[in-house]
Each structure stands twice: as structure tokens, then as C-alpha cells.
mmCIF file of C-alpha atoms in Angstrom:
data_model
loop_
_atom_site.group_PDB
_atom_site.id
_atom_site.type_symbol
_atom_site.label_atom_id
_atom_site.label_comp_id
_atom_site.label_asym_id
_atom_site.label_seq_id
_atom_site.Cartn_x
_atom_site.Cartn_y
_atom_site.Cartn_z
ATOM 1 C CA MET A 10 0.000 0.000 0.000
ATOM 2 C CA ARG A 11 1.378 3.408 -0.926
ATOM 3 C CA GLU A 12 1.152 6.187 1.666
ATOM 4 C CA SER A 13 -0.943 9.152 0.626
ATOM 5 C CA ILE A 14 -2.454 12.239 2.169
ATOM 6 C CA THR A 15 -4.561 15.124 1.052
ATOM 7 C CA ALA A 16 -3.450 18.112 3.093
ATOM 8 C CA VAL A 17 -5.401 21.355 3.229
ATOM 9 C CA VAL A 18 -2.547 23.823 3.640
ATOM 10 C CA ALA A 19 -4.605 27.028 3.458
ATOM 11 C CA ARG A 20 -8.214 26.898 4.631
ATOM 12 C CA GLY A 21 -9.988 30.118 3.720
ATOM 13 C CA ASP A 22 -6.889 32.257 4.291
ATOM 14 C CA THR A 23 -7.223 35.682 2.689
ATOM 15 C CA TRP A 24 -4.447 36.089 0.145
ATOM 16 C CA SER A 25 -3.474 39.581 -1.033
ATOM 17 C CA GLY A 26 -0.307 41.278 -2.273
ATOM 18 C CA VAL A 27 2.791 39.090 -2.116
ATOM 19 C CA VAL A 28 1.797 35.857 -0.419
ATOM 20 C CA ALA A 29 3.068 32.299 -0.048
ATOM 21 C CA SER A 30 1.547 29.237 1.533
ATOM 22 C CA GLU A 31 3.032 27.668 4.641
ATOM 23 C CA PRO A 32 5.903 25.260 3.831
ATOM 24 C CA TYR A 33 4.915 21.607 3.608
ATOM 25 C CA ASP A 34 7.299 18.647 4.081
ATOM 26 C CA VAL A 35 7.041 16.300 1.104
ATOM 27 C CA ALA A 36 10.295 14.303 1.159
ATOM 28 C CA TRP A 37 8.371 11.023 1.468
ATOM 29 C CA ALA A 38 6.162 11.724 -1.566
ATOM 30 C CA SER A 39 7.018 11.131 -5.209
ATOM 31 C CA GLU A 40 4.048 12.868 -6.746
ATOM 32 C CA ALA A 41 1.736 15.736 -5.913
ATOM 33 C CA VAL A 42 -1.351 17.368 -7.318
ATOM 34 C CA VAL A 43 -1.847 20.935 -6.156
ATOM 35 C CA PHE A 44 -5.414 22.235 -6.095
ATOM 36 C CA LEU A 45 -6.268 25.892 -5.570
ATOM 37 C CA ARG A 46 -9.868 26.969 -5.019
ATOM 38 C CA SER A 47 -11.317 30.403 -4.342
ATOM 39 C CA LEU A 48 -13.956 30.657 -1.625
ATOM 40 C CA GLY A 49 -14.499 34.367 -2.207
ATOM 41 C CA ALA A 50 -12.781 37.298 -3.865
ATOM 42 C CA GLU A 51 -12.476 41.047 -4.076
ATOM 43 C CA GLY A 52 -11.168 42.850 -7.142
ATOM 44 C CA HIS A 53 -9.735 40.684 -9.887
ATOM 45 C CA PRO A 54 -7.313 38.111 -8.460
ATOM 46 C CA GLU A 55 -7.932 35.933 -11.537
ATOM 47 C CA GLN A 56 -5.689 38.333 -13.462
ATOM 48 C CA ALA A 57 -2.723 36.903 -11.553
ATOM 49 C CA ARG A 58 -1.001 33.539 -11.615
ATOM 50 C CA ALA A 59 0.353 31.396 -8.801
ATOM 51 C CA TRP A 60 3.463 29.279 -9.082
ATOM 52 C CA ILE A 61 5.145 26.379 -7.347
ATOM 53 C CA GLN A 62 8.291 26.833 -5.269
ATOM 54 C CA ILE A 63 10.668 24.229 -3.862
ATOM 55 C CA SER A 64 13.276 24.513 -1.127
ATOM 56 C CA PRO A 65 16.188 22.534 0.305
ATOM 57 C CA ASP A 66 15.531 23.746 3.859
ATOM 58 C CA GLY A 67 11.967 25.087 4.127
ATOM 59 C CA MET A 68 13.262 28.646 4.345
ATOM 60 C CA ARG A 69 14.916 29.590 1.044
ATOM 61 C CA TRP A 70 12.746 29.115 -2.027
ATOM 62 C CA ILE A 71 13.210 28.835 -5.752
ATOM 63 C CA ASP A 72 10.666 28.591 -8.565
ATOM 64 C CA GLU A 73 9.985 25.009 -9.589
ATOM 65 C CA GLY A 74 8.684 26.048 -12.993
ATOM 66 C CA SER A 75 5.008 25.066 -12.779
ATOM 67 C CA MET A 76 2.247 27.660 -12.673
ATOM 68 C CA LEU A 77 -1.475 27.598 -12.063
ATOM 69 C CA PRO A 78 -4.154 30.225 -12.598
ATOM 70 C CA ILE A 79 -5.859 31.964 -9.696
ATOM 71 C CA PRO A 80 -9.379 30.546 -10.049
ATOM 72 C CA ARG A 81 -12.585 32.547 -10.039
ATOM 73 C CA VAL A 82 -14.866 32.112 -7.032
ATOM 74 C CA ASP A 83 -16.016 28.498 -6.623
ATOM 75 C CA GLU A 84 -13.757 27.399 -9.446
ATOM 76 C CA ILE A 85 -10.644 25.327 -8.974
ATOM 77 C CA ALA A 86 -7.192 25.186 -10.576
ATOM 78 C CA SER A 87 -4.645 22.387 -10.398
ATOM 79 C CA VAL A 88 -1.142 21.326 -11.425
ATOM 80 C CA ARG A 89 0.646 17.957 -11.278
ATOM 81 C CA LEU A 90 4.181 17.746 -9.874
ATOM 82 C CA SER A 91 7.037 15.304 -9.377
ATOM 83 C CA ASN A 92 10.740 15.479 -8.450
ATOM 84 C CA PHE A 93 10.200 18.272 -5.934
ATOM 85 C CA GLY A 94 12.615 17.361 -3.135
ATOM 86 C CA THR A 95 11.812 18.058 0.512
ATOM 87 C CA TYR A 96 9.638 21.181 0.769
ATOM 88 C CA LEU A 97 6.810 22.625 -1.351
ATOM 89 C CA ARG A 98 4.832 25.848 -1.306
ATOM 90 C CA VAL A 99 2.675 28.000 -3.593
ATOM 91 C CA MET A 100 3.376 31.681 -4.139
ATOM 92 C CA THR A 101 1.556 34.478 -5.898
ATOM 93 C CA VAL A 102 1.518 38.234 -6.284
ATOM 94 C CA LEU A 103 -1.959 39.719 -6.581
ATOM 95 C CA PRO A 104 -2.902 43.043 -8.171
ATOM 96 C CA GLU A 105 -3.406 45.945 -5.787
ATOM 97 C CA GLY A 106 -6.947 45.926 -4.430
ATOM 98 C CA SER A 107 -7.466 42.253 -5.242
ATOM 99 C CA SER A 108 -7.669 39.385 -2.786
ATOM 100 C CA PHE A 109 -9.263 35.980 -2.481
ATOM 101 C CA LYS A 110 -9.949 33.352 0.150
ATOM 102 C CA ALA A 111 -7.638 30.471 -0.710
ATOM 103 C CA LEU A 112 -8.397 26.811 -0.198
ATOM 104 C CA LEU A 113 -5.045 25.216 -1.080
ATOM 105 C CA THR A 114 -4.949 21.433 -1.125
ATOM 106 C CA LEU A 115 -1.977 19.135 -1.738
ATOM 107 C CA SER A 116 -2.727 15.554 -2.758
ATOM 108 C CA LEU A 117 0.501 13.660 -2.099
ATOM 109 C CA LYS A 118 1.376 10.049 -2.827
ATOM 110 C CA GLU A 119 4.407 7.967 -1.933
ATOM 111 C CA MET B 30 -2.888 -0.209 37.749
ATOM 112 C CA ALA B 31 -1.516 -3.105 35.730
ATOM 113 C CA THR B 32 1.224 -2.560 33.242
ATOM 114 C CA ALA B 33 1.439 -4.890 30.285
ATOM 115 C CA VAL B 34 1.267 -8.477 31.504
ATOM 116 C CA ASN B 35 2.819 -9.934 28.408
ATOM 117 C CA ARG B 36 6.419 -8.945 28.791
ATOM 118 C CA ALA B 37 7.369 -10.435 25.441
ATOM 119 C CA PHE B 38 7.557 -6.886 24.207
ATOM 120 C CA TRP B 39 10.678 -6.330 26.317
ATOM 121 C CA SER B 40 12.614 -8.061 23.581
ATOM 122 C CA ASP B 41 10.944 -5.902 20.927
ATOM 123 C CA PRO B 42 13.226 -2.897 20.279
ATOM 124 C CA ASP B 43 10.265 -0.788 19.125
ATOM 125 C CA LEU B 44 8.065 -1.453 22.162
ATOM 126 C CA SER B 45 10.540 -1.987 24.966
ATOM 127 C CA LYS B 46 11.268 1.723 25.378
ATOM 128 C CA PHE B 47 7.612 2.273 26.309
ATOM 129 C CA ASN B 48 5.813 1.339 29.495
ATOM 130 C CA PRO B 49 2.238 0.617 28.346
ATOM 131 C CA LEU B 50 -0.754 -0.423 30.405
ATOM 132 C CA SER B 51 -2.150 -3.920 29.906
ATOM 133 C CA ARG B 52 -3.742 -3.324 26.481
ATOM 134 C CA ILE B 53 -2.332 -1.312 23.596
ATOM 135 C CA ILE B 54 -5.005 0.768 21.890
ATOM 136 C CA ALA B 55 -2.715 2.298 19.251
ATOM 137 C CA PHE B 56 1.014 2.168 18.599
ATOM 138 C CA ASP B 57 1.763 4.759 15.941
ATOM 139 C CA GLN B 58 5.253 4.927 14.486
ATOM 140 C CA PHE B 59 5.249 7.786 12.041
ATOM 141 C CA SER B 60 7.911 6.302 9.796
ATOM 142 C CA LYS B 61 5.026 4.041 8.795
ATOM 143 C CA GLY B 62 2.762 6.932 7.830
ATOM 144 C CA PHE B 63 0.306 9.405 9.292
ATOM 145 C CA ARG B 64 -1.476 6.646 11.212
ATOM 146 C CA GLY B 65 -4.727 8.563 11.513
ATOM 147 C CA TYR B 66 -3.340 11.792 12.939
ATOM 148 C CA THR B 67 -5.013 14.707 11.227
ATOM 149 C CA ALA B 68 -5.755 18.412 11.514
ATOM 150 C CA LEU B 69 -8.433 20.037 13.614
ATOM 151 C CA VAL B 70 -10.881 22.286 11.870
ATOM 152 C CA GLY B 71 -12.631 24.627 14.247
ATOM 153 C CA ASN B 72 -16.354 23.991 14.416
ATOM 154 C CA TYR B 73 -18.519 25.993 12.019
ATOM 155 C CA GLU B 74 -21.791 26.058 10.174
ATOM 156 C CA HIS B 75 -22.483 27.465 6.697
ATOM 157 C CA THR B 76 -19.095 29.173 6.126
ATOM 158 C CA LEU B 77 -15.489 28.858 7.283
ATOM 159 C CA ASP B 78 -15.752 32.523 8.243
ATOM 160 C CA ASN B 79 -17.590 31.306 11.369
ATOM 161 C CA VAL B 80 -14.546 29.353 12.634
ATOM 162 C CA LEU B 81 -13.245 31.020 15.805
ATOM 163 C CA PRO B 82 -9.993 32.990 15.179
ATOM 164 C CA GLY B 83 -7.802 30.744 17.334
ATOM 165 C CA PHE B 84 -8.529 27.765 15.095
ATOM 166 C CA ARG B 85 -7.709 29.451 11.793
ATOM 167 C CA ASP B 86 -3.956 28.771 12.039
ATOM 168 C CA MET B 87 -4.519 25.032 12.301
ATOM 169 C CA SER B 88 -3.527 22.820 9.392
ATOM 170 C CA GLN B 89 -2.509 19.281 8.550
ATOM 171 C CA PRO B 90 0.507 17.731 10.270
ATOM 172 C CA MET B 91 3.371 16.562 8.083
ATOM 173 C CA LEU B 92 5.632 13.565 7.768
ATOM 174 C CA SER B 93 9.091 15.073 8.117
ATOM 175 C CA ASN B 94 12.616 13.775 7.761
ATOM 176 C CA GLY B 95 13.751 16.869 9.662
ATOM 177 C CA THR B 96 15.802 18.483 6.910
ATOM 178 C CA HIS B 97 17.887 21.532 7.829
ATOM 179 C CA TRP B 98 20.005 23.934 5.806
ATOM 180 C CA ASP B 99 23.273 23.159 7.599
ATOM 181 C CA THR B 100 23.231 19.398 8.086
ATOM 182 C CA GLY B 101 20.591 17.913 5.799
ATOM 183 C CA SER B 102 18.123 15.350 7.054
ATOM 184 C CA HIS B 103 17.957 14.616 10.768
ATOM 185 C CA GLY B 104 15.544 11.655 10.726
ATOM 186 C CA GLY B 105 13.536 10.224 13.574
ATOM 187 C CA HIS B 106 14.148 8.203 16.720
ATOM 188 C CA ASP B 107 13.570 4.818 15.078
ATOM 189 C CA GLY B 108 13.107 5.580 11.399
ATOM 190 C CA THR B 109 13.387 8.301 8.784
ATOM 191 C CA TYR B 110 10.163 10.204 9.461
ATOM 192 C CA SER B 111 8.361 11.799 12.370
ATOM 193 C CA LEU B 112 5.022 13.592 12.622
ATOM 194 C CA LYS B 113 5.712 17.329 12.401
ATOM 195 C CA ILE B 114 3.240 19.890 13.737
ATOM 196 C CA ALA B 115 4.119 23.467 12.754
ATOM 197 C CA SER B 116 2.820 26.756 14.121
ATOM 198 C CA ARG B 117 2.502 29.845 11.983
ATOM 199 C CA PRO B 118 5.379 32.342 12.329
ATOM 200 C CA ARG B 119 3.779 34.644 14.883
ATOM 201 C CA PRO B 120 3.700 34.720 18.688
ATOM 202 C CA ARG B 121 1.151 32.407 20.364
ATOM 203 C CA SER B 122 0.006 30.877 17.081
ATOM 204 C CA VAL B 123 -1.161 27.362 17.939
ATOM 205 C CA ASN B 124 -1.408 24.326 15.710
ATOM 206 C CA MET B 125 -2.585 20.880 16.665
ATOM 207 C CA ALA B 126 -2.734 17.318 15.347
ATOM 208 C CA LEU B 127 -5.111 14.766 16.750
ATOM 209 C CA LYS B 128 -6.295 11.200 16.504
ATOM 210 C CA ARG B 129 -9.937 10.475 17.151
ATOM 211 C CA PHE B 130 -10.915 7.428 19.208
ATOM 212 C CA THR B 131 -13.892 6.448 21.310
ATOM 213 C CA PHE B 132 -13.399 4.372 24.462
ATOM 214 C CA ARG B 133 -14.857 0.882 24.992
ATOM 215 C CA LYS B 134 -14.818 1.089 28.731
ATOM 216 C CA ALA B 135 -14.066 3.771 31.298
ATOM 217 C CA CYS B 136 -10.642 2.691 32.559
ATOM 218 C CA PRO B 137 -7.128 3.979 33.206
ATOM 219 C CA ILE B 138 -5.476 5.172 29.992
ATOM 220 C CA GLN B 139 -1.978 6.303 29.213
ATOM 221 C CA ILE B 140 -0.339 8.283 26.402
ATOM 222 C CA GLU B 141 3.392 7.970 25.708
ATOM 223 C CA THR B 142 5.572 9.577 23.044
ATOM 224 C CA TYR B 143 9.110 10.335 21.961
ATOM 225 C CA PHE B 144 9.175 13.992 20.931
ATOM 226 C CA ALA B 145 11.356 16.972 20.052
ATOM 227 C CA LEU B 146 10.463 20.688 20.209
ATOM 228 C CA LYS B 147 12.471 23.110 18.052
ATOM 229 C CA PRO B 148 12.106 26.548 16.436
ATOM 230 C CA GLU B 149 12.588 27.312 12.753
ATOM 231 C CA ALA B 150 16.305 27.821 12.089
ATOM 232 C CA THR B 151 16.020 31.226 10.456
ATOM 233 C CA ASP B 152 18.768 32.791 12.607
ATOM 234 C CA LEU B 153 22.304 31.617 13.286
ATOM 235 C CA THR B 154 21.731 32.065 16.993
ATOM 236 C CA LEU B 155 20.780 29.882 19.945
ATOM 237 C CA SER B 156 17.048 30.613 19.382
ATOM 238 C CA ALA B 157 16.119 28.653 22.522
ATOM 239 C CA SER B 158 13.381 31.123 23.465
ATOM 240 C CA ASP B 159 11.609 31.002 20.093
ATOM 241 C CA ALA B 160 9.666 27.776 20.536
ATOM 242 C CA GLY B 161 6.755 28.744 22.767
ATOM 243 C CA ALA B 162 5.224 25.538 24.050
ATOM 244 C CA PHE B 163 3.923 22.118 23.226
ATOM 245 C CA GLY B 164 1.210 20.150 24.908
ATOM 246 C CA LEU B 165 -1.116 17.193 25.138
ATOM 247 C CA VAL B 166 -4.868 17.627 25.424
ATOM 248 C CA LEU B 167 -7.379 14.820 25.769
ATOM 249 C CA ASP B 168 -10.980 15.413 24.775
ATOM 250 C CA LEU B 169 -13.270 13.011 26.651
ATOM 251 C CA GLN B 170 -16.956 12.600 27.291
ATOM 252 C CA ASP B 171 -18.952 10.102 29.315
ATOM 253 C CA ASN B 172 -22.708 10.076 29.753
ATOM 254 C CA GLU B 173 -22.734 13.134 31.961
ATOM 255 C CA ARG B 174 -19.627 15.219 31.442
ATOM 256 C CA ARG B 175 -17.189 16.499 28.874
ATOM 257 C CA ILE B 176 -13.707 16.413 30.369
ATOM 258 C CA MET B 177 -10.593 17.931 28.851
ATOM 259 C CA PRO B 178 -7.220 17.334 30.532
ATOM 260 C CA HIS B 179 -4.700 19.963 29.351
ATOM 261 C CA ILE B 180 -0.943 19.715 29.897
ATOM 262 C CA ARG B 181 1.682 21.925 28.263
ATOM 263 C CA TYR B 182 5.399 22.521 28.526
ATOM 264 C CA LEU B 183 5.844 26.286 28.435
ATOM 265 C CA ASN B 184 9.294 26.751 26.972
ATOM 266 C CA ALA B 185 9.205 30.518 26.487
ATOM 267 C CA LEU B 186 6.894 33.477 26.974
ATOM 268 C CA ASN B 187 7.524 36.920 25.467
ATOM 269 C CA GLY B 188 11.120 35.997 24.686
ATOM 270 C CA GLU B 189 11.896 34.742 28.179
ATOM 271 C CA ARG B 190 12.710 31.103 28.815
ATOM 272 C CA ILE B 191 10.182 29.705 31.297
ATOM 273 C CA GLU B 192 10.781 25.927 31.017
ATOM 274 C CA LYS B 193 8.018 24.524 33.167
ATOM 275 C CA TRP B 194 4.991 22.273 32.972
ATOM 276 C CA GLN B 195 1.496 23.684 33.295
ATOM 277 C CA PHE B 196 -2.117 22.541 33.306
ATOM 278 C CA LYS B 197 -5.373 24.292 32.493
ATOM 279 C CA ARG B 198 -8.770 23.825 34.132
ATOM 280 C CA THR B 199 -10.294 27.244 33.367
ATOM 281 C CA LEU B 200 -13.186 26.940 30.954
ATOM 282 C CA GLU B 201 -13.238 28.932 27.769
ATOM 283 C CA PRO B 202 -16.783 30.111 27.049
ATOM 284 C CA ALA B 203 -18.439 28.240 24.192
ATOM 285 C CA LYS B 204 -19.657 30.352 21.321
ATOM 286 C CA ASP B 205 -22.241 29.709 18.658
ATOM 287 C CA VAL B 206 -20.622 29.261 15.256
ATOM 288 C CA GLY B 207 -23.650 29.293 13.017
ATOM 289 C CA GLY B 208 -23.943 33.009 12.441
ATOM 290 C CA ASP B 209 -27.418 34.313 11.641
ATOM 291 C CA GLN B 210 -28.530 30.900 10.364
ATOM 292 C CA SER B 211 -27.445 28.870 13.378
ATOM 293 C CA LEU B 212 -29.027 25.475 13.878
ATOM 294 C CA GLY B 213 -28.119 25.724 17.561
ATOM 295 C CA GLU B 214 -26.217 22.451 18.051
ATOM 296 C CA THR B 215 -22.754 23.380 16.792
ATOM 297 C CA ARG B 216 -20.696 25.415 19.230
ATOM 298 C CA SER B 217 -16.984 26.038 19.617
ATOM 299 C CA HIS B 218 -14.543 26.999 22.354
ATOM 300 C CA HIS B 219 -10.906 27.775 21.714
ATOM 301 C CA HIS B 220 -9.427 26.108 24.767
ATOM 302 C CA PHE B 221 -5.872 25.737 23.380
ATOM 303 C CA GLY B 222 -4.986 29.423 23.753
ATOM 304 C CA ALA B 223 -2.311 31.082 25.850
ATOM 305 C CA ASP B 224 -4.591 32.158 28.710
ATOM 306 C CA GLY B 225 -5.629 30.335 31.853
ATOM 307 C CA TRP B 226 -2.645 28.057 32.423
ATOM 308 C CA GLU B 227 -1.476 27.219 35.952
ATOM 309 C CA ASP B 228 1.922 25.964 37.051
ATOM 310 C CA ILE B 229 2.273 22.322 38.023
ATOM 311 C CA PRO B 230 3.838 22.142 41.520
ATOM 312 C CA GLY B 231 7.515 21.288 41.150
ATOM 313 C CA GLY B 232 7.051 21.481 37.400
ATOM 314 C CA SER B 233 10.262 23.246 36.327
ATOM 315 C CA GLN B 234 12.330 21.216 33.905
ATOM 316 C CA GLN B 235 15.017 22.124 31.422
ATOM 317 C CA LEU B 236 14.837 19.992 28.303
ATOM 318 C CA CYS B 237 17.845 19.115 26.156
ATOM 319 C CA TYR B 238 17.821 21.990 23.639
ATOM 320 C CA ASN B 239 21.345 21.184 22.419
ATOM 321 C CA GLU B 240 22.875 24.500 21.428
ATOM 322 C CA VAL B 241 21.559 25.155 17.911
ATOM 323 C CA PRO B 242 18.080 25.060 16.368
ATOM 324 C CA THR B 243 19.001 22.365 13.846
ATOM 325 C CA LYS B 244 19.848 19.661 16.381
ATOM 326 C CA TYR B 245 17.081 17.899 18.203
ATOM 327 C CA ASN B 246 17.255 15.231 20.841
ATOM 328 C CA TRP B 247 14.338 12.888 21.393
ATOM 329 C CA HIS B 248 12.614 13.091 24.786
ATOM 330 C CA TYR B 249 10.220 10.672 26.477
ATOM 331 C CA PHE B 250 6.825 11.886 27.712
ATOM 332 C CA LYS B 251 4.042 10.028 29.492
ATOM 333 C CA MET B 252 0.663 11.122 30.817
ATOM 334 C CA GLY B 253 -1.871 8.921 32.590
ATOM 335 C CA PHE B 254 -5.570 9.618 33.157
ATOM 336 C CA ASP B 255 -8.372 7.562 34.693
ATOM 337 C CA LEU B 256 -11.644 7.620 32.747
ATOM 338 C CA ARG B 257 -13.536 6.240 35.773
ATOM 339 C CA THR B 258 -12.700 9.151 38.062
ATOM 340 C CA MET B 259 -11.754 11.570 35.278
ATOM 341 C CA SER B 260 -8.549 12.511 37.053
ATOM 342 C CA PHE B 261 -4.837 12.547 36.279
ATOM 343 C CA THR B 262 -2.799 9.504 37.329
ATOM 344 C CA SER B 263 0.729 10.271 36.083
ATOM 345 C CA LEU B 264 2.948 12.777 34.315
ATOM 346 C CA GLN B 265 6.538 12.096 33.338
ATOM 347 C CA CYS B 266 9.128 13.645 31.052
ATOM 348 C CA ASN B 267 12.449 11.826 30.825
ATOM 349 C CA ASP B 268 13.899 11.562 34.341
ATOM 350 C CA ARG B 269 11.238 13.722 36.020
ATOM 351 C CA ILE B 270 8.026 12.312 37.472
ATOM 352 C CA PHE B 271 5.581 14.979 38.598
ATOM 353 C CA ASP B 272 2.987 14.980 41.366
ATOM 354 C CA VAL B 273 -0.420 15.130 39.662
ATOM 355 C CA SER B 274 -2.549 15.103 42.823
ATOM 356 C CA SER B 275 -3.451 18.795 42.499
ATOM 357 C CA LEU B 276 -4.062 18.809 38.743
ATOM 358 C CA GLU B 277 -7.561 19.227 37.381
ATOM 359 C CA PRO B 278 -8.965 18.868 33.869
ATOM 360 C CA MET B 279 -11.510 21.179 32.340
ATOM 361 C CA ARG B 280 -14.946 19.928 33.332
ATOM 362 C CA MET B 281 -18.246 20.861 31.702
ATOM 363 C CA PRO B 282 -21.669 19.322 31.133
ATOM 364 C CA ALA B 283 -21.885 16.831 28.263
ATOM 365 C CA TRP B 284 -22.126 18.314 24.771
ATOM 366 C CA PRO B 285 -24.477 16.895 22.107
ATOM 367 C CA ASN B 286 -23.302 13.911 20.008
ATOM 368 C CA LEU B 287 -19.962 13.239 21.743
ATOM 369 C CA ASN B 288 -20.638 10.071 23.766
ATOM 370 C CA CYS B 289 -17.487 8.043 24.626
ATOM 371 C CA LEU B 290 -15.341 10.682 22.891
ATOM 372 C CA PHE B 291 -11.609 10.053 23.265
ATOM 373 C CA ASN B 292 -9.387 12.397 21.244
ATOM 374 C CA VAL B 293 -5.615 12.594 21.649
ATOM 375 C CA CYS B 294 -4.467 16.086 20.686
ATOM 376 C CA TRP B 295 -0.859 17.326 20.415
ATOM 377 C CA THR B 296 -0.292 21.081 20.276
ATOM 378 C CA VAL B 297 2.585 23.395 19.424
ATOM 379 C CA GLU B 298 2.694 27.111 20.132
ATOM 380 C CA ALA B 299 5.064 29.820 18.855
ATOM 381 C CA ASP B 300 6.593 32.541 21.009
ATOM 382 C CA SER B 301 8.223 34.619 18.274
ATOM 383 C CA HIS B 302 7.959 35.393 14.579
ATOM 384 C CA LYS B 303 9.469 32.024 13.811
ATOM 385 C CA ARG B 304 7.565 28.808 13.326
ATOM 386 C CA SER B 305 7.686 26.344 16.214
ATOM 387 C CA PHE B 306 7.865 22.662 15.362
ATOM 388 C CA LEU B 307 6.793 19.672 17.439
ATOM 389 C CA TYR B 308 8.166 16.381 16.127
ATOM 390 C CA LEU B 309 6.615 13.126 17.342
ATOM 391 C CA ASP B 310 8.558 9.984 16.483
ATOM 392 C CA SER B 311 5.896 7.639 17.808
ATOM 393 C CA VAL B 312 2.862 7.643 20.107
ATOM 394 C CA LEU B 313 1.596 4.735 22.174
ATOM 395 C CA VAL B 314 -1.922 4.837 23.645
ATOM 396 C CA SER B 315 -2.756 2.089 26.125
ATOM 397 C CA GLY B 316 -5.482 1.198 28.591
ATOM 398 C CA ASP B 317 -6.229 -1.218 31.407
ATOM 399 C CA TRP B 318 -9.608 -2.916 31.119
ATOM 400 C CA GLU B 319 -11.486 -6.207 30.941
ATOM 401 C CA ASP B 320 -14.609 -6.491 28.806
ATOM 402 C CA ALA B 321 -16.431 -8.875 31.170
#
């Protein structure tokens, strides 16, 4: 049996400006699907993009190369990942005056 | 109270470092996975906006190999991974991971773990006052009462090292979390917060911090509680055994739909603008009962 978990990393957190999700330890996992859902928005956050970052230590981050759109309210965006090392997070920069309530979910599998 | 009768486990290198009661309810080694430990979502109805503020920092625990910038992976006590519970990077932010049981019979129970408490290694300094606290909370209910034993190790408060064990019996008022459309049965009380803690007599203890934030040494912790009398029976951390005769749990009338509730909840609490991490290598929950 392969270990798996679906982790809700941001649960209705309001994202605005320059924002990144909390670091998540993924060394045990070989694949991930990142889901981003909007539970509510102000302005036009869908004009921005979010992107995946990886890290050797959970503190210093570098772009992994994958991106995902900021979804409209009640819509959902996703991206599939592999070969990501030990730590994962999602980062975005939203237009001034725009924000959304993020439901960020990582589906990880050994 | 009987400890395990079958002493065959003394020759088992995984079990022999524990001291369980006669029946093992769960033996969770986190190198084998999450083992049913999950996040707490604060109670709510209709919208997450109704979750009480103290619960909003809570998120899923992680399986961690303890990787640091200066050494690489630290690993666990027995294997590669431990269960990692991380606070947000702000003072008094609390996160928690729990496993949800119910009990078959009111009896003595015991929770044991091998743990480490460390701050995020963002500074090249000692950082020993950055990790705020960690704790164990049980959430219990019999036919008449909801009982919540709270124990925490307060490592630091407002940048000062405190290093002592505390308990909490003061009730946090329950609040309705249904907003204008409340159905009236779902309430919430944020009882994990920084207020209301009392010192355990003789409860000062310095843990093995070990000089830098990227080294952690595994510690042993044990807490006993009797579901028949709803009172503490033991508290131990490494070489210190504490007098629990004056400790009290939170006590309140039974809540709806919680009969035989038995939740094991591990908390971590920040004291600074760095994340605090609680690592659990393994947790053993045992009890002492006969079905007849």
C-alpha cells in the first residue's frame, strides 16, 4: 500500500499582495497534485497567476517552474508535480486591491 | 494499575522503550505513515468565516525527515520520518494534530511519546526562546460530562525562557458558530490558547535543547488519566516524574453527540515570529480494562 495524504494547507486564508503558503514537508512523496480553489474574492485576483516553489531547507525558495491560474470564485485550478525534493509551497503576487480566500490542497502520494 | 502483563515486548526494540498499560489501543510509528493523525478544523456552520480565530492557524501535520540547511536530514528516533506539527510564524500561534478514538470502557489510559520541540532555524543564533510551548490535550466525554485534561510545557513566553509544565482547568466560554442561520447544536470553544494556564507544583524542567536550532534530541513523555474518576494519574518527562494530585482537567456538562469521545491532541505554540515545530517519532496509547 502506498502512503498518501490530502493536506489542506490554506483553509480560507485571505491572500493579497505578495503571499506564499506555509511550507509543507514532502520528502516522502514522489508525486503531488496541487489544487487551488477560491472561496471568495475582491477585485480581480484571476488576473494573476500562482506558481510552485521548492526549497532545500523550508526557508529559502526557488521557482519550480510550474504555474497555475488563480481561479474565479467556486472554481478550482490544479497542477501535477514530481521530483520536488523536501519542501513545497505555492506563491503568488496579486494586483493591488485584489484578494481571495484560498483553499489550497496538496494531494501527495508515496 | 496493571502494566502490560505480556512482557514479550521487552525483547521488541520498538516497544521496549515504552511502558504501556495492559492493552495497547494504538502504537503509531510515524515512519510508517500518518497513522490517523489529522488536523483540527474549528467547528462551524455554513461558512469557514464562522470558525473562531484561534482555530484558523490550524492545518494538517506533516511527515518530516527533519531536513535543515546546515546538516541535511535529521531523521527520527527509530526511522526516517516523524510527525511534524508546525505553528505559523507569529507569537502564540497554535497548531494541533489529533487522533480520534472512542473508548470501549471507562478505565485507566496512558499516552506515551518520543518527541522533540524546536524553532525554525532562520537565525544563526541559539534561538532557545523562540519555541513557545507544546502540549497534550485529551478530549473526553462520558454520559454526563465532557472532560478535557490539558498539559503543556511552556518553553518561552515573550522571549523569556520559562521551562516549566502547566495545566489548564479554566473553561473557555463556548460560542455559537452558526452566524445568523445557526441550527443551535454546533458550538466552539478555543481552549488551546495562551490564557488560563497554571503551574504544576515542582514542574520546572530544562529539556535538552542542544545549542543550535538544527539539532534535536528525542525526549520521552508520558501522561496517565483515569476515565472512571476523570482525574490525572501520572505525568513524566524523561527523568522527572511529577505529582499530579493537584491537577484538574476542564470539566463541563456533556455536549451533544460526543458520547465516549476520546481524542488525543498534540499542540505546538510559537513565542516569536518564527515557526515552532513539534516532532513526534511515535505515540503509544494504552489502557487497562477487561470487557467482562
